[in-house]
PDB file of C-alpha atoms in Angstrom:
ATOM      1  CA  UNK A   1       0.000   0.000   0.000  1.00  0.00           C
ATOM      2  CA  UNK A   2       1.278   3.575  -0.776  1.00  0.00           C
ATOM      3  CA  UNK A   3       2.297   6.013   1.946  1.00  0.00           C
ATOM      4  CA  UNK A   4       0.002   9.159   1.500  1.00  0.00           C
ATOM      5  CA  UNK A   5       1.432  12.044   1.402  1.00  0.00           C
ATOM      6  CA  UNK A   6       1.857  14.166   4.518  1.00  0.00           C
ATOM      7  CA  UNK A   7      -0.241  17.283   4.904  1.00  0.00           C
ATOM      8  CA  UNK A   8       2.420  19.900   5.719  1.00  0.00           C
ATOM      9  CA  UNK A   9      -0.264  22.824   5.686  1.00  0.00           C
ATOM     10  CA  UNK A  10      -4.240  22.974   5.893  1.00  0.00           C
ATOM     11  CA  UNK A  11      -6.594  25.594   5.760  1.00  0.00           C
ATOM     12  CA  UNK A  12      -9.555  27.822   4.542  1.00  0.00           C
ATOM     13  CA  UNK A  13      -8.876  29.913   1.583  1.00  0.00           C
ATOM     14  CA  UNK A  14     -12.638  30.491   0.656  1.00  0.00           C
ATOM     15  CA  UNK A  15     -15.835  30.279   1.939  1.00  0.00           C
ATOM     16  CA  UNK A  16     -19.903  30.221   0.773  1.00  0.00           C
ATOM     17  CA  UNK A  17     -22.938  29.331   2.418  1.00  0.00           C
ATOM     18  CA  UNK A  18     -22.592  25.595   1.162  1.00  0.00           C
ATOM     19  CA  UNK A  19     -18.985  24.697   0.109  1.00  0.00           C
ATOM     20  CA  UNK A  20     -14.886  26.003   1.479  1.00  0.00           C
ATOM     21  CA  UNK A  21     -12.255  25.611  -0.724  1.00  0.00           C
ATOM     22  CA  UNK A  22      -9.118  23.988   1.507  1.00  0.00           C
ATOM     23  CA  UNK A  23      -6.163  24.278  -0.060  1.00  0.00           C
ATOM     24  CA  UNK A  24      -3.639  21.473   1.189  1.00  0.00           C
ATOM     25  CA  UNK A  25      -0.168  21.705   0.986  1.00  0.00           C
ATOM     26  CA  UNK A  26       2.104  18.052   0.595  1.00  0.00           C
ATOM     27  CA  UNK A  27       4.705  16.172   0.654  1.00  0.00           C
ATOM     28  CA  UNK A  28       4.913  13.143  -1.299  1.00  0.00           C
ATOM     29  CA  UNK A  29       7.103   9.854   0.070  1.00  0.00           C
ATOM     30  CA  UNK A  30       9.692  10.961  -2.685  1.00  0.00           C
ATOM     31  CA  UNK A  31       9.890  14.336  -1.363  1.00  0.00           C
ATOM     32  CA  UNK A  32       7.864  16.206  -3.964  1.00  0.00           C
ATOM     33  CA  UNK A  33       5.742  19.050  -2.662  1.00  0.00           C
ATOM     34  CA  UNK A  34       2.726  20.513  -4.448  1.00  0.00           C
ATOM     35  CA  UNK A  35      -0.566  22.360  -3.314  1.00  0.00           C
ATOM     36  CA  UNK A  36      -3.745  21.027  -3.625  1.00  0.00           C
ATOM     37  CA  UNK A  37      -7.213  22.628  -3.379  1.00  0.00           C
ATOM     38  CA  UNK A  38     -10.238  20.479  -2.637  1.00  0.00           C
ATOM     39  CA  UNK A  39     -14.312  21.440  -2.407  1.00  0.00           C
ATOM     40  CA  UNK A  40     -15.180  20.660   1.072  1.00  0.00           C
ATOM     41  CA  UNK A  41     -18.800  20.680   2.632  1.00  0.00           C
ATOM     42  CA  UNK A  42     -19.789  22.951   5.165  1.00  0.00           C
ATOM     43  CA  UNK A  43     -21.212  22.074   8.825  1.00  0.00           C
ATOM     44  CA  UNK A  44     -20.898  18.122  10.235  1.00  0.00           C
ATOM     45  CA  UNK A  45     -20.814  16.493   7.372  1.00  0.00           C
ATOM     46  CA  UNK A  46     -23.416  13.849   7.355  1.00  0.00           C
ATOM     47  CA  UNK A  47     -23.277  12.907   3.945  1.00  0.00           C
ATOM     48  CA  UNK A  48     -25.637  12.267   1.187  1.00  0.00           C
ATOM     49  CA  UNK A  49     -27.661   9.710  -0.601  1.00  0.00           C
ATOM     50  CA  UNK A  50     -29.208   8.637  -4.036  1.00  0.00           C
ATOM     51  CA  UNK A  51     -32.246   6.153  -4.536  1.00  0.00           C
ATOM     52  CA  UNK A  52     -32.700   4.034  -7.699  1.00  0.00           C
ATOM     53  CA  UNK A  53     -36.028   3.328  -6.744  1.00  0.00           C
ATOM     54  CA  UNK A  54     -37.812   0.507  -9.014  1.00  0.00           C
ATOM     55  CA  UNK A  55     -41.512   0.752 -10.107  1.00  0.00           C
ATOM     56  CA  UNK A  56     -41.533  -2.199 -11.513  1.00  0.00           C
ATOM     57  CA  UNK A  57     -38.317  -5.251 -12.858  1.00  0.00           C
ATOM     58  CA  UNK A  58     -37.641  -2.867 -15.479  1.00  0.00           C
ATOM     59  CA  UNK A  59     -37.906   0.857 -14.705  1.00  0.00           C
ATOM     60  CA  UNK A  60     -36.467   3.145 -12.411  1.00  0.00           C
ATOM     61  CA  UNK A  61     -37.949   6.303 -11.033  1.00  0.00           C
ATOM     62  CA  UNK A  62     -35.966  10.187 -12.848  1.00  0.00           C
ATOM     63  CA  UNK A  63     -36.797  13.080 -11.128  1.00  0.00           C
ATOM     64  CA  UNK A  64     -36.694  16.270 -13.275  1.00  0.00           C
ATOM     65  CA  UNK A  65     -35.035  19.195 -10.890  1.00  0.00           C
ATOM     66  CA  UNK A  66     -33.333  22.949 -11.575  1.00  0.00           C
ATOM     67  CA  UNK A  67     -29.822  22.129 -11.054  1.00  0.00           C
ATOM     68  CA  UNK A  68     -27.346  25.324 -10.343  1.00  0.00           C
ATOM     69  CA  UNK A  69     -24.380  24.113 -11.431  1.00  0.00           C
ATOM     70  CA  UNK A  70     -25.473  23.360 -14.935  1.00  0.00           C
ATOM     71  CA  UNK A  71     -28.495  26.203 -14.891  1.00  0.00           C
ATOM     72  CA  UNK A  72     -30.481  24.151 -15.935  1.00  0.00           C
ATOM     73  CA  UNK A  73     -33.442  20.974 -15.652  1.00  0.00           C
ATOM     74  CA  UNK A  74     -31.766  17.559 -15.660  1.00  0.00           C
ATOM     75  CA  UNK A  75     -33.301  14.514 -15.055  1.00  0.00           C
ATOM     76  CA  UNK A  76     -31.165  12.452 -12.614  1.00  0.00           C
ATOM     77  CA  UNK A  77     -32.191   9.838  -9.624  1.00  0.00           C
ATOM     78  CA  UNK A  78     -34.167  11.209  -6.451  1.00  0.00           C
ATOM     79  CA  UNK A  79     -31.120  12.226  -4.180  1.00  0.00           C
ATOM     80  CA  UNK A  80     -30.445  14.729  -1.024  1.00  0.00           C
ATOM     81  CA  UNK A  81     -28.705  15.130   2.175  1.00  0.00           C
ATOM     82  CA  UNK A  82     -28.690  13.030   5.228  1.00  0.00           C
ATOM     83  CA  UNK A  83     -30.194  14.937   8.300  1.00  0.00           C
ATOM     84  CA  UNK A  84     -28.249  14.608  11.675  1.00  0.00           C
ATOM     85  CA  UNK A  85     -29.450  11.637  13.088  1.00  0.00           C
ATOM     86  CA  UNK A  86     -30.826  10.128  10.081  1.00  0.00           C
ATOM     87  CA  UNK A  87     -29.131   6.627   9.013  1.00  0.00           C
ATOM     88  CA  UNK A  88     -28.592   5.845   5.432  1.00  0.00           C
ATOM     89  CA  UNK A  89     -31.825   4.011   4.617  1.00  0.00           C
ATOM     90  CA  UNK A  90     -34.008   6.498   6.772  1.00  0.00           C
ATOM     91  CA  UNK A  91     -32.416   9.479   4.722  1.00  0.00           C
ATOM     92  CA  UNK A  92     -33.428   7.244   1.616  1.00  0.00           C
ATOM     93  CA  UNK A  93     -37.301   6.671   2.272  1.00  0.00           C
ATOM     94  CA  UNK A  94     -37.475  10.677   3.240  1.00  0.00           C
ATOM     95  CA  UNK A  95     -35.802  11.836   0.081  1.00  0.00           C
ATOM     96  CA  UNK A  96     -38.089   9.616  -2.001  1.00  0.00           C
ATOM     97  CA  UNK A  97     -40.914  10.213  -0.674  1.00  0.00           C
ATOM     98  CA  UNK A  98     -40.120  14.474  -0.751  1.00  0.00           C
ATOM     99  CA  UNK A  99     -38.722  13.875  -4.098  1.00  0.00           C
ATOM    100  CA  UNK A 100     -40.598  11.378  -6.212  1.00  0.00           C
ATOM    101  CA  UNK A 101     -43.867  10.917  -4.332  1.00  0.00           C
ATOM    102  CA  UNK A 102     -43.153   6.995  -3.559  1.00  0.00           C
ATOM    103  CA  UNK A 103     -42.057   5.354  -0.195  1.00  0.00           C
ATOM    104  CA  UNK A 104     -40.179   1.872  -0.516  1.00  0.00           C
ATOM    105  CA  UNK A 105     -40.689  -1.262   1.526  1.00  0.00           C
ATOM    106  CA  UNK A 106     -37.508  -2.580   0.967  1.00  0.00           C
ATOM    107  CA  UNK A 107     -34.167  -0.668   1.038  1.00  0.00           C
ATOM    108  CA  UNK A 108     -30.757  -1.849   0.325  1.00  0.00           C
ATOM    109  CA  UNK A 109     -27.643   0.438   0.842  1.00  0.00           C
ATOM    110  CA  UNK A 110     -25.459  -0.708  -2.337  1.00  0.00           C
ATOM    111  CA  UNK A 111     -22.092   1.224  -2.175  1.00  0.00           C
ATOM    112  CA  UNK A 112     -20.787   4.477  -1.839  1.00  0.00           C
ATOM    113  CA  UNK A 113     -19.641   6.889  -4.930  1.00  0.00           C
ATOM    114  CA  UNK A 114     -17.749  10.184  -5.679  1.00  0.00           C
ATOM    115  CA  UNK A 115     -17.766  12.274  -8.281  1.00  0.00           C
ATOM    116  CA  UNK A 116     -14.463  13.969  -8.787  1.00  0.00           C
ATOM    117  CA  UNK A 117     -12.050  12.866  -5.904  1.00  0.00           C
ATOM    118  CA  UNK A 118      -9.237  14.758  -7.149  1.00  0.00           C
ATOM    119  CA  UNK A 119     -11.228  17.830  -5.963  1.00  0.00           C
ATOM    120  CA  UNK A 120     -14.305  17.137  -4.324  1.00  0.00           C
ATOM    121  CA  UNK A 121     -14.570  14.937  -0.758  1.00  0.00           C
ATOM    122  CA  UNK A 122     -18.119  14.790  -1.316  1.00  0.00           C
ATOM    123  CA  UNK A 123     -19.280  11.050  -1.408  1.00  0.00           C
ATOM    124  CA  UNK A 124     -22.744   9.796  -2.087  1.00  0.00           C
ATOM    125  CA  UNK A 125     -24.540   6.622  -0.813  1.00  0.00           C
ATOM    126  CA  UNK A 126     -26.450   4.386  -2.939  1.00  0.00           C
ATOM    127  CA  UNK A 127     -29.572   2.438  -2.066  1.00  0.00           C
ATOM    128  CA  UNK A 128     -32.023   0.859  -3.767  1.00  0.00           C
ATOM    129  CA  UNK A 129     -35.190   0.854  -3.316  1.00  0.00           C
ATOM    130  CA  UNK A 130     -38.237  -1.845  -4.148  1.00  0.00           C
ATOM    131  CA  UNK A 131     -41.778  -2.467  -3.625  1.00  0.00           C
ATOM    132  CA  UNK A 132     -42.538   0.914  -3.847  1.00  0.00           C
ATOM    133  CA  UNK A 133     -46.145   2.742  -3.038  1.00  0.00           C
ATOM    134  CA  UNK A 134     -47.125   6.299  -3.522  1.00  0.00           C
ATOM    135  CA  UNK A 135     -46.794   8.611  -0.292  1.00  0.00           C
ATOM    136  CA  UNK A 136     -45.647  12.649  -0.415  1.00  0.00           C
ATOM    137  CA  UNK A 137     -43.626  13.711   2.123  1.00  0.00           C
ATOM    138  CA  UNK A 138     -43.589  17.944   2.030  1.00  0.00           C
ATOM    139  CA  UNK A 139     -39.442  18.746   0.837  1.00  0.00           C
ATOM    140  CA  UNK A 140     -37.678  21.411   0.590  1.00  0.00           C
ATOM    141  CA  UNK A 141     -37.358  22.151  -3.300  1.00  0.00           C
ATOM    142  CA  UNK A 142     -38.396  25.379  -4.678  1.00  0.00           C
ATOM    143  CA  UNK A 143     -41.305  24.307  -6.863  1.00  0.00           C
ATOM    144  CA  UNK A 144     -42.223  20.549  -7.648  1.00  0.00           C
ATOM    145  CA  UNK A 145     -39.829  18.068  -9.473  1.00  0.00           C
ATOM    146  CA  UNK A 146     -41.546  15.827 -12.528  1.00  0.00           C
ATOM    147  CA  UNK A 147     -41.207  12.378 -12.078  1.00  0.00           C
ATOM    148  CA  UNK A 148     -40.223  10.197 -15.118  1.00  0.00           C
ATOM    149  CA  UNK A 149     -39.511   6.819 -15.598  1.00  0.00           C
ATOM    150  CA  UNK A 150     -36.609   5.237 -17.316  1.00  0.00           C
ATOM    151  CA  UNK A 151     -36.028   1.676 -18.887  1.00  0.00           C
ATOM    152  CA  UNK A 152     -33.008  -0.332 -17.176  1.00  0.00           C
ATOM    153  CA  UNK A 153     -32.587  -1.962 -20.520  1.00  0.00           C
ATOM    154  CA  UNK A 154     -32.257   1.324 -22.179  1.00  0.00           C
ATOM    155  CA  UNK A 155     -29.508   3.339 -20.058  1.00  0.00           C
ATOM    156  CA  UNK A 156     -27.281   3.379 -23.622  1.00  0.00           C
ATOM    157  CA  UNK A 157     -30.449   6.203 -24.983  1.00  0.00           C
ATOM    158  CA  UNK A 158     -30.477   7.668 -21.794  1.00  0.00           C
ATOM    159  CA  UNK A 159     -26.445   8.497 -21.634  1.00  0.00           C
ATOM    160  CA  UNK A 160     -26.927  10.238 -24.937  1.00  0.00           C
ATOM    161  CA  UNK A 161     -29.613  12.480 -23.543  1.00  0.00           C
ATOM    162  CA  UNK A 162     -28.977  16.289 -22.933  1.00  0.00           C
ATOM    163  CA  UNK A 163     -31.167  16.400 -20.134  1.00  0.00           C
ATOM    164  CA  UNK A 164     -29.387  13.142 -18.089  1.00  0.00           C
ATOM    165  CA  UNK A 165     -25.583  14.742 -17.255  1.00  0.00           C
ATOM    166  CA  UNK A 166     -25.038  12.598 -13.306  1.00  0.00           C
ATOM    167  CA  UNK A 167     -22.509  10.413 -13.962  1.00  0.00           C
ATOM    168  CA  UNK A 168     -23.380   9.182 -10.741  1.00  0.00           C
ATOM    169  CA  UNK A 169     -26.363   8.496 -11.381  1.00  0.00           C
ATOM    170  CA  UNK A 170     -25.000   6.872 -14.813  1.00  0.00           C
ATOM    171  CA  UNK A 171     -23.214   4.259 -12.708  1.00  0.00           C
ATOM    172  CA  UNK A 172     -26.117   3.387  -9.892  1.00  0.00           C
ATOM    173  CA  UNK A 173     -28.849   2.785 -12.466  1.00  0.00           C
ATOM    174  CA  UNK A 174     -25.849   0.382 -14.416  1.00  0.00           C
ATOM    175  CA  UNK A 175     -24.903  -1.080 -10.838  1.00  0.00           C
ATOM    176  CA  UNK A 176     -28.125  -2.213 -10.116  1.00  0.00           C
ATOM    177  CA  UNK A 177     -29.035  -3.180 -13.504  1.00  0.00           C
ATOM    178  CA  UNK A 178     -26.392  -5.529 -13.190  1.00  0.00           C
ATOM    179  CA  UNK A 179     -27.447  -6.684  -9.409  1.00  0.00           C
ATOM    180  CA  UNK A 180     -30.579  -7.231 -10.436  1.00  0.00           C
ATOM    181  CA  UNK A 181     -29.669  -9.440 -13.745  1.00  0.00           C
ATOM    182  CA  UNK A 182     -27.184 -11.271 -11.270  1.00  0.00           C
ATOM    183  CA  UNK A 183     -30.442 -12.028  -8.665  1.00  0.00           C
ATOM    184  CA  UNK A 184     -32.709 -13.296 -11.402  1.00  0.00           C
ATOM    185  CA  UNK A 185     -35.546 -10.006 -11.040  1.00  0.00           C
ATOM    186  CA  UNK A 186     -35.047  -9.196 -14.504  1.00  0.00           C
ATOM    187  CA  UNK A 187     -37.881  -9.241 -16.167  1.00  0.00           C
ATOM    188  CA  UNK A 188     -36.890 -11.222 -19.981  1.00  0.00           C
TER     189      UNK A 188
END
């Protein structure tokens, strides 16, 4: 296993309501030093998760959302923060139900994913979610979200839609594709 590299500085060099850059400053095992800077939440930290929720063997639940970063609506899975206190699954059922309008009897946690580790230490849990029913559970978003459906068997089409972007997303709706061929619940 490699050494990491020690952190010879650490701190704040910008702030917002939501994110600080840290810049980090290192020295690698072969003496090398460099500065990083890294995204870095806010507050304690509790982490996030995203639901592939299934309506059925063969589709997954898309919620359609106003997304900052890109300015504009992407489709993408039901997703949000964990609230202090709140396990994994817990956080799970209360972002699908504020998100998508569907509650889950069964929930799975299936891994845990990043988006862009070289800069980011945001990491994002994965659950999936079955046997679902309807139930609304009043959220936080600024106006409602649309809720769409999408074919496992058809992810290929969806990749090459302008309005799907998540790469995360990308790779839970493949993962569980994949789990679910592997358990037999495919529908043929």
């Amino acid at each position: 296993m490699r050494q990491k590299p020690t952190i010879l500085d650490r701190r704040i060099v910008a702030t917002s309501r939501l994110f600080c850059v840290e810049e980090l400053k290192l020295r690698f095992s072969n003496g090398v030093e460099r500065t990083y800077e890294r995204l870095a939440g806010k507050g304690a930290g509790y982490g996030a998760v995203m639901i592939v929720a299934m309506l059925d063997a063969d589709h997954a639940v898309l919620v359609e959302e106003y997304c900052g970063g890109t300015d504009a609506y992407e489709l993408s899975l039901p997703k949000g923060l964990i609230e202090p206190g709140e396990d994994v699954l817990a956080a799970a059922e209360r972002e699908l139900k504020e998100e998508a309008g569907y509650g889950a009897r069964q929930l799975e946690h299936l891994t845990e994913l990043s988006l862009s580790p070289g800069y980011m230490s945001q990491k994002i849990q994965v659950v999936l979610a079955t046997d679902l029913y309807e139930e609304r559970l009043e959220g936080d978003e600024p106006e409602p979200m649309r809720v769409d459906k999408v074919n496992l068997r058809e992810l290929s089409a969806l990749a090459q839609n302008p309005q799907f972007t998540e790469g995360r997303a990308l790779a839970a709706l493949y993962l569980v594709r994949d789990l679910l061929t592997q358990r037999g619940a495919f529908l043929s």
